[in-house]
Coordinates of C-alpha atoms in Angstrom, one line a residue:
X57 CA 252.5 123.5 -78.5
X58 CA 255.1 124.0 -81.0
X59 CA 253.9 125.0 -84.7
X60 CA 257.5 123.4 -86.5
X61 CA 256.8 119.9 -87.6
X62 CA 257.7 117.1 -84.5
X63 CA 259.2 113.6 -84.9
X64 CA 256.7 111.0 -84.5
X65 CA 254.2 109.4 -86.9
X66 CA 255.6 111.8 -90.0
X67 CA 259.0 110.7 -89.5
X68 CA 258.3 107.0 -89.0
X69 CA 255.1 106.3 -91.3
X70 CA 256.4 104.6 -94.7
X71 CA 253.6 103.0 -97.0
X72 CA 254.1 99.3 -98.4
X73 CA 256.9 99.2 -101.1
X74 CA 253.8 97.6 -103.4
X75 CA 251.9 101.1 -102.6
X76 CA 253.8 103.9 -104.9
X77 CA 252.4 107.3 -105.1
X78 CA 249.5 108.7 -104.0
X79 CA 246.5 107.7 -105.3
X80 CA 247.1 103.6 -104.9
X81 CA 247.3 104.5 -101.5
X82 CA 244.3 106.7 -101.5
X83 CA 242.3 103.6 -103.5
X84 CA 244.1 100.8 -101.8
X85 CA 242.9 102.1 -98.7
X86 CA 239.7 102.7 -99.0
X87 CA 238.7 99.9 -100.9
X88 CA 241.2 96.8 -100.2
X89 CA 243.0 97.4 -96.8
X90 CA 241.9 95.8 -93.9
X91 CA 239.7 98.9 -91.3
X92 CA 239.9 96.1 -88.4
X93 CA 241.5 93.3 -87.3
X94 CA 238.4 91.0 -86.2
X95 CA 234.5 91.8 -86.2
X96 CA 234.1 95.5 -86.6
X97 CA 233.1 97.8 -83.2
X98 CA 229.2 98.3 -83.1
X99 CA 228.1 101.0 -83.5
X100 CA 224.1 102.2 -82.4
X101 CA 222.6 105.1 -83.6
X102 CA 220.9 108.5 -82.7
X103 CA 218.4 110.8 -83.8
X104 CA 218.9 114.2 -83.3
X105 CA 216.5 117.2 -83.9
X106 CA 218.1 120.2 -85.5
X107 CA 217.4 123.8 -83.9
X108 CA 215.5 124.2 -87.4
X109 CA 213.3 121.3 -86.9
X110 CA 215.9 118.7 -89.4
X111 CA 217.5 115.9 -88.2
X112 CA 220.8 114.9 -88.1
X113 CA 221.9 110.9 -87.1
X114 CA 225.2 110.4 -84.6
X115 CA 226.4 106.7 -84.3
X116 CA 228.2 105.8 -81.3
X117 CA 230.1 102.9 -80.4
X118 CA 228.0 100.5 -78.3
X119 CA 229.9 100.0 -74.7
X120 CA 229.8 96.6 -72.9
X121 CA 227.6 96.4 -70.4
X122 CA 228.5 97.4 -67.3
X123 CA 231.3 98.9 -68.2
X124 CA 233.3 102.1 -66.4
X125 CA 232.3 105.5 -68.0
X126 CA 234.5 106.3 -70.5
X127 CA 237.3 109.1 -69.4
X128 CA 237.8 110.3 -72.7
X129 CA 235.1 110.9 -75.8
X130 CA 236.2 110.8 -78.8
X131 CA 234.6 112.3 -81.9
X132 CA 235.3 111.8 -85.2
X133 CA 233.5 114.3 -88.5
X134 CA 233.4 112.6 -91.6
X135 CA 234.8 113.7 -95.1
X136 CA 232.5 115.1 -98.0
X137 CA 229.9 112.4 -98.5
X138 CA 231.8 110.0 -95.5
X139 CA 229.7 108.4 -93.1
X140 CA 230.3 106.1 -89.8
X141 CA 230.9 103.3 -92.4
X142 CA 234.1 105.1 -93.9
X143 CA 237.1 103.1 -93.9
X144 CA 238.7 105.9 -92.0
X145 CA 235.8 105.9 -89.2
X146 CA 236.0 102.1 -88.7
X147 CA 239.2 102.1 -88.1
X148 CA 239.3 105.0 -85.7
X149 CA 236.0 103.3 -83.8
X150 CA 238.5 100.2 -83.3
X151 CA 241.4 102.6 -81.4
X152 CA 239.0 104.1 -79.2
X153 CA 237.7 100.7 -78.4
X154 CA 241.1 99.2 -77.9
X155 CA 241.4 102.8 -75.0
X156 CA 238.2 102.2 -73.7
X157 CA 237.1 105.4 -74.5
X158 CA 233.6 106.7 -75.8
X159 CA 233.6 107.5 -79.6
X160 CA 230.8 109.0 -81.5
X161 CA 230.4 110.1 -85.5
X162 CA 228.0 113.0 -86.5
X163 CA 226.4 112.4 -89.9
X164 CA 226.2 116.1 -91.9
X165 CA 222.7 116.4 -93.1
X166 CA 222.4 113.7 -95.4
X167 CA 225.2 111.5 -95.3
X168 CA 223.7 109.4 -93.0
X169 CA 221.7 107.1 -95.6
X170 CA 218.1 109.3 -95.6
X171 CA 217.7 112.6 -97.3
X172 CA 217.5 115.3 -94.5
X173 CA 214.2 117.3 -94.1
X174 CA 215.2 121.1 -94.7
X175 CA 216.6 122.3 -97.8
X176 CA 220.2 123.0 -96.4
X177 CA 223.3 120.0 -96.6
X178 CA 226.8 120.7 -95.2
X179 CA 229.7 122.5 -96.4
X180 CA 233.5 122.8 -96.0
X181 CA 233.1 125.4 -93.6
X182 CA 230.4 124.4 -91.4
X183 CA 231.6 125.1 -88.6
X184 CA 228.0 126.0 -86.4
X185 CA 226.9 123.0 -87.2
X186 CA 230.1 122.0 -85.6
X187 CA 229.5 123.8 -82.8
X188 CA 225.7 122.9 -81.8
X189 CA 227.1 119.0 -82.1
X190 CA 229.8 119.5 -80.0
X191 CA 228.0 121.4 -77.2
X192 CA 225.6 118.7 -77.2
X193 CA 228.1 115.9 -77.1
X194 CA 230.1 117.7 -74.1
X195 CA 226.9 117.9 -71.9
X196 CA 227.7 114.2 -71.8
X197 CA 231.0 113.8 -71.5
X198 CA 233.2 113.6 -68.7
X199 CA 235.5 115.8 -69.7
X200 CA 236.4 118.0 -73.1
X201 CA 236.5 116.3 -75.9
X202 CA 238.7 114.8 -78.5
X203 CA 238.1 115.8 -81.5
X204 CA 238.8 114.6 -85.1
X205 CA 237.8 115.9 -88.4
X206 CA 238.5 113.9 -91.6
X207 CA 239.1 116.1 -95.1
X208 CA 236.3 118.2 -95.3
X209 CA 235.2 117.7 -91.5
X210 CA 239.0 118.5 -90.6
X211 CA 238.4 122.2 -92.3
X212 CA 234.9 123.0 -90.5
X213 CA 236.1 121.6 -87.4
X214 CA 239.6 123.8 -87.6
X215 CA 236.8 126.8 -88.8
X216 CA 234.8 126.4 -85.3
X217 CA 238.1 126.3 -83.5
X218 CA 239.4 129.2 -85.6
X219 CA 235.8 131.1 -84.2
X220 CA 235.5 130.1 -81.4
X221 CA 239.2 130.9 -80.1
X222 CA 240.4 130.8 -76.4
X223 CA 236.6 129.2 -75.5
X224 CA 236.8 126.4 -77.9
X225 CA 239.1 125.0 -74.7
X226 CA 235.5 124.4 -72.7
X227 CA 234.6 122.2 -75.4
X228 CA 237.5 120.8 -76.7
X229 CA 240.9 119.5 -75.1
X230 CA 242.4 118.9 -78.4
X231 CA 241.5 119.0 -82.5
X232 CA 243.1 117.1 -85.4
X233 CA 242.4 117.5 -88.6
X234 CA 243.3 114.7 -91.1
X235 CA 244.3 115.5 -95.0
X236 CA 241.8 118.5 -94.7
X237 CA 241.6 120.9 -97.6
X238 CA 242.6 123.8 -95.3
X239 CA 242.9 126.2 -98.7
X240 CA 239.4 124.6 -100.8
X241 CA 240.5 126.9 -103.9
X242 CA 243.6 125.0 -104.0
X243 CA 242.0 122.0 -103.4
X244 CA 238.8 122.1 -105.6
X245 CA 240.8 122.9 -109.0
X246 CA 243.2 120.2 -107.9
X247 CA 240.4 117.4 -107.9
X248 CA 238.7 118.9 -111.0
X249 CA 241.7 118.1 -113.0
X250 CA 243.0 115.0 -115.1
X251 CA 243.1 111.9 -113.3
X252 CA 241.6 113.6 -110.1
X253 CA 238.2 114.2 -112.3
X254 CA 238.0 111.5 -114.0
X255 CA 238.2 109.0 -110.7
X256 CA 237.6 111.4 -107.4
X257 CA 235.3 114.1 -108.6
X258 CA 232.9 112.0 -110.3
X259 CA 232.8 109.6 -107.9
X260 CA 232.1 112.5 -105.6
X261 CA 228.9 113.5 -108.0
X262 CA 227.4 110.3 -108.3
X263 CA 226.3 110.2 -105.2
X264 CA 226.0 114.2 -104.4
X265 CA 224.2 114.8 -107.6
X266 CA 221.4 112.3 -106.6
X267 CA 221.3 113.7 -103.0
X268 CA 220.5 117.5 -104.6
X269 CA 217.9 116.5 -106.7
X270 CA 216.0 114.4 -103.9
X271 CA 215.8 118.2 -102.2
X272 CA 214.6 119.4 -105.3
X273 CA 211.7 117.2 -105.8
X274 CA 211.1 118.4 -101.5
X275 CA 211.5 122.1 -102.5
X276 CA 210.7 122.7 -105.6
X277 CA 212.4 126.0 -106.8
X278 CA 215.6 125.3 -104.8
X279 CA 217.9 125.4 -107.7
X280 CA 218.0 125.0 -111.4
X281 CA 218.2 121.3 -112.3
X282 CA 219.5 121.4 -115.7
X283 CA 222.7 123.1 -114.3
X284 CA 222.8 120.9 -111.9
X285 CA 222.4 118.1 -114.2
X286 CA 224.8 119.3 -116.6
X287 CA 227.6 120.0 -113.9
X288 CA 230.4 118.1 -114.6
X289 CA 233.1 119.4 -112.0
X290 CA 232.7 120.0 -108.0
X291 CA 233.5 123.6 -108.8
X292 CA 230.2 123.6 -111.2
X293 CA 227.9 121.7 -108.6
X294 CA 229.2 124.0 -105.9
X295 CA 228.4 127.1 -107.8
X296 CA 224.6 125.9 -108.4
X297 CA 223.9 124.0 -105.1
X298 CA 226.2 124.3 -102.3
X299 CA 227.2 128.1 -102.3
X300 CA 223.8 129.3 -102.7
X301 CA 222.1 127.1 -100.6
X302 CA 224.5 128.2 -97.6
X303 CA 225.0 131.6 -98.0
X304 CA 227.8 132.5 -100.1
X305 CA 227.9 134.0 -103.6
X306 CA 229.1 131.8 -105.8
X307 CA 232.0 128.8 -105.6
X308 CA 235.4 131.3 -105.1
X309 CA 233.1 133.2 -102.6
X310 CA 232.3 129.9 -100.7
X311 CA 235.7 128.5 -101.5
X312 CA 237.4 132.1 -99.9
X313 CA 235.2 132.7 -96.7
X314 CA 235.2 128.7 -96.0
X315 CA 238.8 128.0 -95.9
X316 CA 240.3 127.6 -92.7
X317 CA 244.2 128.6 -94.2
X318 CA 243.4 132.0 -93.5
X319 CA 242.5 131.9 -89.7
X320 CA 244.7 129.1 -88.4
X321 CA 246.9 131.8 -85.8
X322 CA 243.6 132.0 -83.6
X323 CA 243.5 128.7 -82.9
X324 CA 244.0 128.5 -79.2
X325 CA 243.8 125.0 -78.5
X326 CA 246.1 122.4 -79.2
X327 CA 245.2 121.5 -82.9
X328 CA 247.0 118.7 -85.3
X329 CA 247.0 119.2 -89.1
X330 CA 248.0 115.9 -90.7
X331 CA 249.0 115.8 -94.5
X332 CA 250.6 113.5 -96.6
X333 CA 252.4 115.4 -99.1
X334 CA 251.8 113.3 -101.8
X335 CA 247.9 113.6 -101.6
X336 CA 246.5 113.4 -104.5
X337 CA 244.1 116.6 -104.3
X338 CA 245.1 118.4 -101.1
X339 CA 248.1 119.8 -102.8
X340 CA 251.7 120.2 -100.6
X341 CA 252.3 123.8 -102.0
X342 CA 249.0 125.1 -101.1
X343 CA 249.4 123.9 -97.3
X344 CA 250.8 126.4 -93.9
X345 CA 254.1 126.8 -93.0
X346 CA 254.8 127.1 -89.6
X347 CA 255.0 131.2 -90.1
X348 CA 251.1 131.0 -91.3
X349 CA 250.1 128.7 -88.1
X350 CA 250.2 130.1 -84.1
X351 CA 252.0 128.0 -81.2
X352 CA 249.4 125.6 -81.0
X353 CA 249.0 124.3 -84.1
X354 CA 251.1 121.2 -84.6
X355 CA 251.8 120.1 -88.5
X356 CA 252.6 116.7 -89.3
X357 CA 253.9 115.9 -93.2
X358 CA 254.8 112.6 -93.8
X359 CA 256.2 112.1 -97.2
X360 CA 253.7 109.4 -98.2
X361 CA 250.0 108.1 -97.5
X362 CA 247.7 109.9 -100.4
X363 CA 244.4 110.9 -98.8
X364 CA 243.1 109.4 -95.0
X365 CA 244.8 106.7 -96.9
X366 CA 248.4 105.4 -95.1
X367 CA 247.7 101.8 -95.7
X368 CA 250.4 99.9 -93.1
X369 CA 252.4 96.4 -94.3
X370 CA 251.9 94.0 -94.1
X371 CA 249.9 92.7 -97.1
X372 CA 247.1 93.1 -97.7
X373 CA 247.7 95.9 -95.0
X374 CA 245.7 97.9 -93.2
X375 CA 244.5 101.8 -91.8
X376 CA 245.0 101.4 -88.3
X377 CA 248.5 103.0 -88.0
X378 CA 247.3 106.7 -88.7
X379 CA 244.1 106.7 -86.6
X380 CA 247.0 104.7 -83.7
X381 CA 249.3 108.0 -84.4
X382 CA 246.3 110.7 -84.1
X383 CA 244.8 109.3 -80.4
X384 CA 248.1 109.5 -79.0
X385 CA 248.6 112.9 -80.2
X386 CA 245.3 114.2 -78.8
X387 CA 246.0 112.0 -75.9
X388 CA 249.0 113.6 -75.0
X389 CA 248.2 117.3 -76.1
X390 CA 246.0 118.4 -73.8

């Protein structure tokens, strides 16, 4: 696979004239954009126990009955507090339906709708949490899987692929990774900034502030609440919750050793890294060139579509055209 940018969806994608500039089409998408064109794909879910006795839930789109196996799996790891429900998810659940293919979404540890058991969550650079899903997920699949990871699940899945090198391909025909924060420095002062704070990063502590202190009142000690109260940027809640809690230091420790910008040349499977270059908090200067990337690593950067946005005419448009673009990429790559 060639590492210089190739025609296809970057060249051909354009968002609705009614769309300008990155974050409408972030918003637009998420909120207003159609994620399916009929009744949305069902989904059941699964339980799965955690090699530290937690839980973790994986939904999977429900297969007619009687229908073929599946020749190709599909799986798709959410963005920071995503879930199956994510307008990106549903949208990918309906192009794996439309294929006939198996499609599946692991939940990180609470994302799933129920606080998980041990005091742990996810992270940008999870990647052996990656790895225990995906082994389990192969077992049933007929062959290696296709594999998507959305923002924040785009870096830990490039991580375990980074990691896991030439025997990622047992696993693994193909990765993408979808406006993924491959450089979380970049990123994380990005989103803690103007605009970006005041609509992105609280939204993101809204819900992530809640989630911490529901482990608290579990495990009492965990952290200090008032900072965690009083945190007012991701980079503060990071530096009280998530770095500790996983390991690292402190946020530019977690932020360093969890980027996957470092690491990309020893990716050895075909891997797709999709960015629109006007996204709103995954800044263009901060992502690889072609020199920083080996021969497998394909980069895609379309001019517009904010972030997992690309909204597609016509009114009131819709997200189907990106997840359309992705499949046949990991289709065809491996």
């Amino acid at each position: 696979m060639s590492a210089v940018p190739l025609p296809g969806f970057e060249a051909r994608y354009a968002a609705p004239r009614w769309l300008p500039g990155g974050n409408l089409q972030t918003i637009w998408a998420a909120t207003r954009s159609r994620h399916h064109l009929g009744t949305p794909p069902p989904l059941v879910r699964e339980r799965w126990t955690t090699p530290d006795g937690d839980f973790i839930d994986v939904d999977h789109l429900q297969r007619p009955a009687g229908a073929a196996p599946a020749g190709q799996h599909l799986v798709l790891f959410h963005g920071l507090e995503g879930s199956s429900a994510s307008q990106y998810a549903q949208a990918f659940a309906v192009v794996a339906q439309a294929r006939g293919w198996a499609y599946s979404v692991p939940h990180f540890r609470g994302c799933s709708g129920e606080i998980n058991l041990a005091p742990r969550a996810y992270h940008s650079g999870d990647f052996e949490e990656i790895g225990w899903i995906l082994q389990r997920l192969r077992v049933r699949s007929a062959a290696p899987l296709r594999v998507v990871g959305v923002s924040l699940g785009g870096n830990a899945l490039l991580r375990w692929a980074e990691e896991m090198g030439a025997s990622a391909a047992a696993t693994a025909a193909a990765v993408a990774a979808v406006c993924s924060p491959v450089d979380l420095a970049a990123a994380g002062h990005a989103i803690d900034r103007g605009f970006n704070w005041l609509v992105y990063s609280r939204m993101f502590l809204a819900t992530m502030k809640p989630r911490a202190l529901a482990r608290l009142e579990r495990h009492p000690g965990l952290f200090d609440r008032a900072r965690l109260v009083a945190a007012r940027t991701l980079f503060e809640f990071d530096n009280v919750f998530t770095a500790p809690l996983h390991g690292f230091r402190d946020t530019p420790d977690y932020w360093a050793r969890a980027s996957a910008l470092p690491h990309l040349a020893q990716i050895r499977i075909p891997a797709l890294l999709l960015h629109a270059r006007n996204d709103p908090f995954v800044p263009a200067a901060s992502l690889p060139g072609a020199a920083q990337v080996g021969r497998h690593v394909t980069l895609w950067r379309p001019a517009q579509g904010g972030h997992v946005g690309f909204p597609h005419p016509p009114w009131p448009s819709h997200t189907l055209a990106m997840p359309t673009a992705v499949a046949d990429w990991l289709q065809d790559a491996a």
